[in-house]
Tab-separated table of C-alpha atoms and ligand atoms in Angstrom:
chain	number	residue	atom	x	y	z
A	1	MET	CA	100.599	214.846	32.322
A	2	LEU	CA	99.626	211.489	30.943
A	3	ILE	CA	96.348	211.155	32.773
A	4	LYS	CA	93.938	213.639	31.278
A	5	THR	CA	90.715	213.178	33.183
A	6	PRO	CA	91.177	213.458	36.927
A	7	ASP	CA	89.287	210.704	38.707
A	8	PRO	CA	88.770	211.817	42.272
A	9	ILE	CA	88.250	209.384	45.100
A	10	LYS	CA	84.637	209.120	46.239
A	11	PRO	CA	83.956	210.165	49.829
A	12	SER	CA	82.486	206.694	50.393
A	13	GLN	CA	85.922	205.142	49.794
A	14	ILE	CA	87.492	207.249	52.486
A	15	THR	CA	87.667	206.265	56.138
A	16	ASP	CA	87.778	208.976	58.727
A	17	LYS	CA	91.358	210.113	59.212
A	18	GLN	CA	91.444	210.168	62.998
A	19	GLN	CA	89.876	206.735	63.201
A	20	TYR	CA	92.448	205.577	60.711
A	21	LEU	CA	95.387	207.023	62.629
A	22	ASN	CA	94.128	205.641	65.936
A	23	ARG	CA	93.707	202.213	64.426
A	24	ARG	CA	97.159	202.278	62.888
A	25	GLN	CA	98.794	203.503	66.065
A	26	PHE	CA	97.024	200.804	68.025
A	27	ILE	CA	98.171	198.103	65.632
A	28	ARG	CA	101.726	199.411	65.776
A	29	ASP	CA	101.766	199.548	69.571
A	30	THR	CA	100.346	196.078	69.978
A	31	THR	CA	102.879	194.764	67.467
A	32	LYS	CA	105.767	196.284	69.382
A	33	PHE	CA	104.774	195.872	72.984
A	34	GLY	CA	101.758	193.627	73.145
A	35	MET	CA	98.399	194.760	74.452
A	36	ALA	CA	99.781	196.223	77.705
A	37	GLY	CA	102.185	198.407	75.747
A	38	ALA	CA	99.417	199.650	73.540
A	39	LEU	CA	97.269	200.629	76.501
A	40	LEU	CA	100.164	202.283	78.297
A	41	THR	CA	101.118	204.243	75.209
A	42	SER	CA	97.667	205.551	74.466
A	43	ALA	CA	96.922	206.273	78.120
A	44	THR	CA	100.058	208.363	78.676
A	45	GLY	CA	100.315	209.814	75.197
A	46	LEU	CA	103.920	208.633	75.211
A	47	ILE	CA	105.772	209.215	71.973
A	48	LEU	CA	107.764	206.243	70.761
A	49	PRO	CA	111.490	206.694	70.105
A	50	ALA	CA	112.192	207.452	66.430
A	51	GLU	CA	114.407	204.401	66.027
A	52	THR	CA	113.360	204.232	62.400
A	53	ALA	CA	112.508	206.717	59.678
A	54	LEU	CA	110.027	204.237	58.246
A	55	ALA	CA	106.578	205.542	57.474
A	56	GLY	CA	104.403	205.787	60.528
A	57	THR	CA	107.004	207.016	63.004
A	58	LYS	CA	105.454	209.743	65.163
A	59	LEU	CA	107.076	213.152	64.994
A	60	SER	CA	107.029	215.847	67.621
A	61	THR	CA	106.016	219.105	66.010
A	62	VAL	CA	104.775	222.615	66.673
A	63	LYS	CA	101.838	223.993	64.708
A	64	ASN	CA	102.511	226.916	62.422
A	65	HIS	CA	99.208	228.797	62.394
A	66	GLU	CA	100.498	231.787	60.457
A	67	PHE	CA	100.971	229.762	57.287
A	68	SER	CA	98.189	227.202	57.733
A	69	THR	CA	94.792	227.134	56.080
A	70	ASP	CA	91.763	226.200	58.176
A	71	GLU	CA	90.054	224.436	55.275
A	72	GLU	CA	88.903	220.864	55.775
A	73	LEU	CA	91.731	218.338	55.613
A	74	THR	CA	91.856	215.764	52.844
A	75	PRO	CA	91.576	212.389	54.610
A	76	TYR	CA	94.792	210.476	55.292
A	77	ASP	CA	93.664	207.575	53.123
A	78	ALA	CA	93.261	209.823	50.075
A	79	VAL	CA	96.549	211.653	50.683
A	80	THR	CA	98.403	208.329	50.769
A	81	SER	CA	96.584	206.373	48.056
A	82	TYR	CA	96.061	208.919	45.260
A	83	ASN	CA	99.569	209.997	44.277
A	84	ASN	CA	101.833	211.167	41.506
A	85	PHE	CA	105.257	209.574	41.821
A	86	TYR	CA	106.110	208.358	38.347
A	87	GLU	CA	109.186	206.452	39.526
A	88	PHE	CA	106.643	203.906	40.817
A	89	GLY	CA	104.290	204.089	37.816
A	90	THR	CA	101.895	206.553	36.227
A	91	ASP	CA	98.624	205.308	37.705
A	92	LYS	CA	97.448	207.200	40.795
A	93	ARG	CA	97.398	203.919	42.762
A	94	ASP	CA	100.872	202.767	41.690
A	95	PRO	CA	102.927	204.722	44.251
A	96	ALA	CA	100.983	203.228	47.173
A	97	SER	CA	100.890	199.688	45.809
A	98	ARG	CA	104.376	199.484	44.276
A	99	SER	CA	106.634	201.337	46.732
A	100	GLY	CA	106.805	198.636	49.423
A	101	LYS	CA	110.403	197.708	48.577
A	102	PHE	CA	111.654	201.290	48.753
A	103	LYS	CA	114.095	201.942	51.620
A	104	PRO	CA	114.057	205.518	52.942
A	105	GLN	CA	116.654	204.748	55.570
A	106	PRO	CA	119.605	205.248	55.808
A	107	TRP	CA	119.485	208.401	53.674
A	108	SER	CA	121.917	211.122	52.712
A	109	VAL	CA	121.761	214.223	50.539
A	110	ALA	CA	124.612	215.590	48.415
A	111	ILE	CA	124.982	219.378	48.657
A	112	ASP	CA	126.863	220.801	45.705
A	113	GLY	CA	127.611	223.852	43.578
A	114	GLU	CA	127.830	227.513	44.525
A	115	CYS	CA	128.196	227.260	48.292
A	116	MET	CA	130.934	227.235	50.944
A	117	LYS	CA	129.958	223.946	52.579
A	118	PRO	CA	129.335	221.311	49.928
A	119	GLY	CA	129.382	217.679	50.987
A	120	VAL	CA	127.318	214.600	51.633
A	121	TYR	CA	125.068	215.052	54.661
A	122	ASP	CA	123.098	212.402	56.495
A	123	TYR	CA	119.353	212.890	56.829
A	124	GLU	CA	119.838	213.483	60.567
A	125	ASP	CA	122.505	216.183	59.956
A	126	ILE	CA	120.067	218.064	57.766
A	127	ILE	CA	116.940	217.804	59.910
A	128	LYS	CA	118.055	217.583	63.544
A	129	PRO	CA	119.138	221.202	64.172
A	130	HIS	CA	115.622	222.413	63.282
A	131	GLN	CA	112.240	222.513	64.974
A	132	LEU	CA	109.694	220.499	62.994
A	133	GLU	CA	106.527	222.448	62.163
A	134	GLU	CA	103.106	221.295	61.086
A	135	ARG	CA	101.768	223.425	58.244
A	136	ILE	CA	98.420	222.831	56.598
A	137	TYR	CA	98.806	223.726	52.939
A	138	ARG	CA	96.708	223.432	49.817
A	139	LEU	CA	98.393	221.382	47.089
A	140	ARG	CA	97.154	222.026	43.530
A	141	CYS	CA	98.139	219.496	40.894
A	142	VAL	CA	98.526	220.644	37.289
A	143	GLU	CA	95.888	217.999	36.475
A	144	ALA	CA	93.267	220.270	38.111
A	145	TRP	CA	92.690	218.461	41.393
A	146	SER	CA	93.750	219.627	44.832
A	147	MET	CA	94.141	218.463	48.418
A	148	VAL	CA	94.643	220.042	51.855
A	149	ILE	CA	97.433	218.314	53.745
A	150	PRO	CA	98.994	218.755	57.205
A	151	TRP	CA	102.664	218.557	56.271
A	152	VAL	CA	105.529	218.315	58.752
A	153	GLY	CA	108.673	220.131	57.727
A	154	ILE	CA	111.146	222.960	58.192
A	155	PRO	CA	111.685	226.134	56.190
A	156	LEU	CA	113.950	225.210	53.282
A	157	GLY	CA	115.709	228.580	53.543
A	158	ASP	CA	116.884	227.862	57.097
A	159	VAL	CA	118.491	224.640	55.877
A	160	LEU	CA	120.048	226.144	52.752
A	161	LYS	CA	121.651	229.003	54.710
A	162	ARG	CA	123.699	226.497	56.708
A	163	PHE	CA	125.542	225.531	53.497
A	164	GLU	CA	126.476	229.203	52.920
A	165	PRO	CA	125.461	229.821	49.304
A	166	THR	CA	127.754	232.271	47.475
A	167	SER	CA	126.602	235.382	45.582
A	168	ARG	CA	126.729	233.333	42.378
A	169	ALA	CA	123.917	231.068	43.633
A	170	LYS	CA	120.908	232.314	41.636
A	171	TYR	CA	118.990	229.027	41.526
A	172	VAL	CA	118.707	225.761	43.439
A	173	SER	CA	118.292	222.438	41.691
A	174	PHE	CA	116.908	219.253	43.268
A	175	THR	CA	117.269	215.617	42.175
A	176	THR	CA	115.254	212.532	43.149
A	177	VAL	CA	116.927	209.215	43.963
A	178	MET	CA	117.142	206.679	41.133
A	179	ARG	CA	116.853	203.069	42.278
A	180	PRO	CA	115.522	200.855	39.473
A	181	ASP	CA	115.395	197.798	41.768
A	182	GLU	CA	113.045	199.562	44.176
A	183	MET	CA	111.229	201.872	41.737
A	184	PRO	CA	109.580	199.888	38.942
A	185	GLY	CA	108.352	202.996	37.102
A	186	LEU	CA	111.945	203.859	36.144
A	187	ARG	CA	111.873	201.078	33.551
A	188	ARG	CA	109.700	203.238	31.313
A	189	ASP	CA	110.941	206.436	29.693
A	190	VAL	CA	107.885	208.507	30.610
A	191	LEU	CA	110.158	211.300	31.874
A	192	ARG	CA	113.851	212.093	31.672
A	193	TRP	CA	115.235	210.378	34.802
A	194	PRO	CA	116.318	211.196	37.400
A	195	TYR	CA	113.376	213.486	38.232
A	196	ARG	CA	114.707	217.007	38.520
A	197	GLU	CA	113.229	220.259	39.724
A	198	GLY	CA	114.468	223.765	40.388
A	199	LEU	CA	113.633	227.035	42.077
A	200	ARG	CA	114.981	230.550	41.856
A	201	ILE	CA	117.005	231.260	45.011
A	202	ASP	CA	114.424	233.758	46.340
A	203	GLU	CA	111.656	231.175	45.846
A	204	ALA	CA	113.740	228.573	47.659
A	205	MET	CA	114.395	231.010	50.527
A	206	HIS	CA	110.759	232.127	50.797
A	207	PRO	CA	109.293	231.296	54.230
A	208	LEU	CA	106.401	229.333	52.666
A	209	THR	CA	108.760	226.816	51.035
A	210	ILE	CA	109.385	223.795	53.234
A	211	LEU	CA	111.607	220.770	53.249
A	212	THR	CA	109.094	218.138	54.257
A	213	VAL	CA	109.630	214.952	56.258
A	214	GLY	CA	106.108	213.994	57.319
A	215	LEU	CA	102.346	214.328	57.074
A	216	TYR	CA	99.541	213.862	59.598
A	217	GLY	CA	102.153	213.936	62.384
A	218	GLU	CA	104.140	210.974	61.107
A	219	THR	CA	107.131	210.387	58.833
A	220	LEU	CA	106.334	210.400	55.113
A	221	PRO	CA	104.971	207.237	53.545
A	222	ASN	CA	107.107	206.062	50.607
A	223	GLN	CA	104.445	207.098	48.104
A	224	ASN	CA	104.515	210.702	49.372
A	225	GLY	CA	108.266	211.101	48.885
A	226	ALA	CA	110.009	209.549	51.892
A	227	PRO	CA	112.135	210.479	53.620
A	228	ILE	CA	112.540	214.088	52.432
A	229	ARG	CA	110.756	216.166	49.804
A	230	LEU	CA	109.907	219.711	48.854
A	231	ILE	CA	106.571	221.489	49.283
A	232	VAL	CA	106.106	224.776	47.391
A	233	PRO	CA	102.429	225.544	47.917
A	234	TRP	CA	101.909	228.358	45.352
A	235	LYS	CA	103.216	226.213	42.480
A	236	TYR	CA	101.744	223.224	40.677
A	237	GLY	CA	102.414	219.966	42.514
A	238	PHE	CA	105.111	218.753	40.139
A	239	LYS	CA	107.534	221.348	41.559
A	240	SER	CA	107.263	219.597	44.950
A	241	ILE	CA	109.918	216.989	44.207
A	242	LYS	CA	110.054	213.783	46.238
A	243	SER	CA	112.801	211.600	47.788
A	244	ILE	CA	115.559	214.179	47.303
A	245	VAL	CA	119.197	212.996	47.151
A	246	LYS	CA	120.883	216.066	45.704
A	247	ILE	CA	120.608	219.827	46.169
A	248	GLU	CA	122.799	222.030	43.994
A	249	PHE	CA	123.246	225.805	44.011
A	250	THR	CA	123.625	227.008	40.435
A	251	HIS	CA	124.292	230.209	38.545
A	252	LYS	CA	122.187	229.208	35.526
A	253	GLN	CA	118.518	228.193	35.550
A	254	PRO	CA	118.533	224.408	36.015
A	255	LYS	CA	116.816	221.885	33.734
A	256	THR	CA	113.620	220.336	35.054
A	257	SER	CA	112.103	216.980	34.032
A	258	TRP	CA	108.630	218.198	33.064
A	259	ASN	CA	109.976	221.158	31.136
A	260	ILE	CA	112.332	218.850	29.199
A	261	SER	CA	109.484	216.455	28.359
A	262	ALA	CA	106.927	219.082	27.226
A	263	PRO	CA	108.295	222.650	27.293
A	264	HIS	CA	105.123	224.202	25.839
A	265	GLU	CA	103.029	222.580	28.602
A	266	TYR	CA	105.221	222.914	31.707
A	267	GLY	CA	107.371	225.957	32.349
A	268	PHE	CA	110.129	226.520	34.871
A	269	TYR	CA	108.000	228.717	37.127
A	270	ALA	CA	104.772	226.663	37.186
A	271	ASN	CA	103.004	229.139	39.473
A	272	VAL	CA	99.346	228.188	39.907
A	273	ASN	CA	97.536	230.542	37.534
A	274	PRO	CA	93.861	230.246	36.533
A	275	GLU	CA	94.454	232.772	33.721
A	276	VAL	CA	96.948	230.605	31.849
A	277	ASP	CA	95.392	227.378	30.592
A	278	HIS	CA	97.336	224.226	29.967
A	279	PRO	CA	97.304	223.693	26.173
A	280	ARG	CA	95.033	220.653	26.647
A	281	TRP	CA	92.757	221.744	29.521
A	282	SER	CA	91.581	224.711	31.575
A	283	GLN	CA	93.344	225.771	34.770
A	284	GLY	CA	90.404	227.955	35.835
A	285	LYS	CA	88.848	225.355	38.123
A	286	GLU	CA	89.912	222.415	40.220
A	287	ARG	CA	88.331	219.472	42.010
A	288	ARG	CA	89.193	219.194	45.684
A	289	ILE	CA	89.639	215.453	46.228
A	290	GLY	CA	86.487	214.173	47.923
A	291	ASP	CA	84.281	217.006	46.579
A	292	PHE	CA	81.683	216.550	43.902
A	293	LEU	CA	81.593	220.078	42.494
A	294	LYS	CA	84.597	221.955	41.151
A	295	ARG	CA	85.798	225.197	42.708
A	296	GLU	CA	87.591	228.228	41.289
A	297	THR	CA	91.360	228.020	41.222
A	298	LEU	CA	93.029	230.954	42.970
A	299	LYS	CA	96.048	232.725	41.562
A	300	PHE	CA	99.236	231.464	43.254
A	301	ASN	CA	96.946	228.808	44.765
A	302	GLY	CA	95.684	231.470	47.181
A	303	TYR	CA	99.139	232.436	48.464
A	304	GLY	CA	99.396	235.620	46.369
A	305	GLU	CA	99.569	237.962	49.329
A	306	GLN	CA	102.800	236.285	50.403
A	307	VAL	CA	104.460	235.554	47.050
A	308	ALA	CA	103.146	237.870	44.300
A	309	ALA	CA	105.961	240.365	44.936
A	310	LEU	CA	108.524	237.764	43.871
A	311	TYR	CA	107.253	238.186	40.309
A	312	ASN	CA	106.879	241.962	40.053
A	313	GLY	CA	107.521	243.098	36.497
A	314	MET	CA	107.388	239.578	35.048
A	315	ASP	CA	104.882	238.567	32.387
A	316	LEU	CA	103.450	235.407	33.948
A	317	ARG	CA	101.793	234.405	30.651
A	318	LYS	CA	105.242	234.147	29.126
A	319	HIS	CA	106.965	232.816	32.247
A	320	TYR	CA	104.412	230.108	33.053
B	1	LIG	N1	110.273	212.440	42.124
B	1	LIG	C1	109.015	212.809	41.865
B	1	LIG	N2	108.475	213.832	42.544
B	1	LIG	C2	107.188	214.220	42.286
B	1	LIG	C3	106.431	213.583	41.268
B	1	LIG	C4	107.045	212.501	40.566
B	1	LIG	O1	106.447	211.880	39.654
B	1	LIG	N3	108.322	212.141	40.896
B	1	LIG	N4	105.135	214.018	41.012
B	1	LIG	C5	104.813	215.411	41.370
B	1	LIG	C6	103.400	215.741	41.231
B	1	LIG	S1	102.810	215.911	39.641
B	1	LIG	C7	102.587	216.005	42.311
B	1	LIG	S2	100.988	216.559	42.105
B	1	LIG	C8	103.076	215.785	43.688
B	1	LIG	C9	102.119	214.838	44.421
B	1	LIG	O2	102.489	214.698	45.754
B	1	LIG	P1	101.651	213.729	46.721
B	1	LIG	O3	101.542	212.400	45.997
B	1	LIG	O4	102.407	213.629	47.998
B	1	LIG	O5	100.300	214.352	46.894
B	1	LIG	O6	104.382	215.223	43.728
B	1	LIG	C10	105.297	215.751	42.784
B	1	LIG	N5	106.636	215.242	43.026
B	2	LIG	MO1	100.859	217.126	39.825
């Protein structure tokens, strides 16, 4: 990546997440309904109708404990102000400060390739048939920092099955939207646009992989990949592609933006692996955002028990 020395946010810059959410909800309620509405809403715990997919819409979810870590959450402010989303710029603060014009609604996703039900599906068609789950996952960036985030999403495999992939579907490729008017980072050729990522079909179908629509109980902020992104917790963060507009089932391994830009630095698999260093820095340790000291990086980001079997017989030094 372009930024070599991670510069984590100091704890002093971070406001408490629950305070933050309460304050935001209060502001939203008073804006919509006046003071009486705000009091009514907080007193009854009423959930507002999701008349908009804009950031900050409350989602009704169930908690998935089986796949959640109980580690301390990274505060909301850090999760939404320290981002990689190069379509808005390469500085960590760019996605939050330069994504205000981005419109995540209305949204549709093109489904293509080796499947029986290709087509263009509205966001609602894709999400509505599923129960939204909250899953607290570690996210490990290739730049050697990490966060713990309560995502809201659905298993990607459950969604993909509905499009009936054929036996020729060995991989799934994902593409991010390209809107130069709303995404100022696209003016620079820092990556091959549009941003592209890919998974092997068994990785895409793995129960840990989620199609993500929210965090901290609300729809995704623009800077985190609104309105729909991937989260693949045992891989480096760059595999978790944001603002997806196309999903294609393919027979051949798809091209991916980071692998095109620096093939010796970023492989197709990109499994978190402390034993395989990036050519320019170690992957043995990471800094949890907000912490002072570094901690050891775990193989597969700590999800080895669930996913190691996917790679039986593969040399993960070669297939990094
Ligand atoms: N389209 C797109 N998706 C992207 C990126 C990007 O630049 N563009 N950055 C990736 C990287 S490097 C990381 S670490 C994660 C960061 O996700 P977050 O900002 O929600 O924490 O998004 C990934 N998805
Ligand atoms: Mo990353």
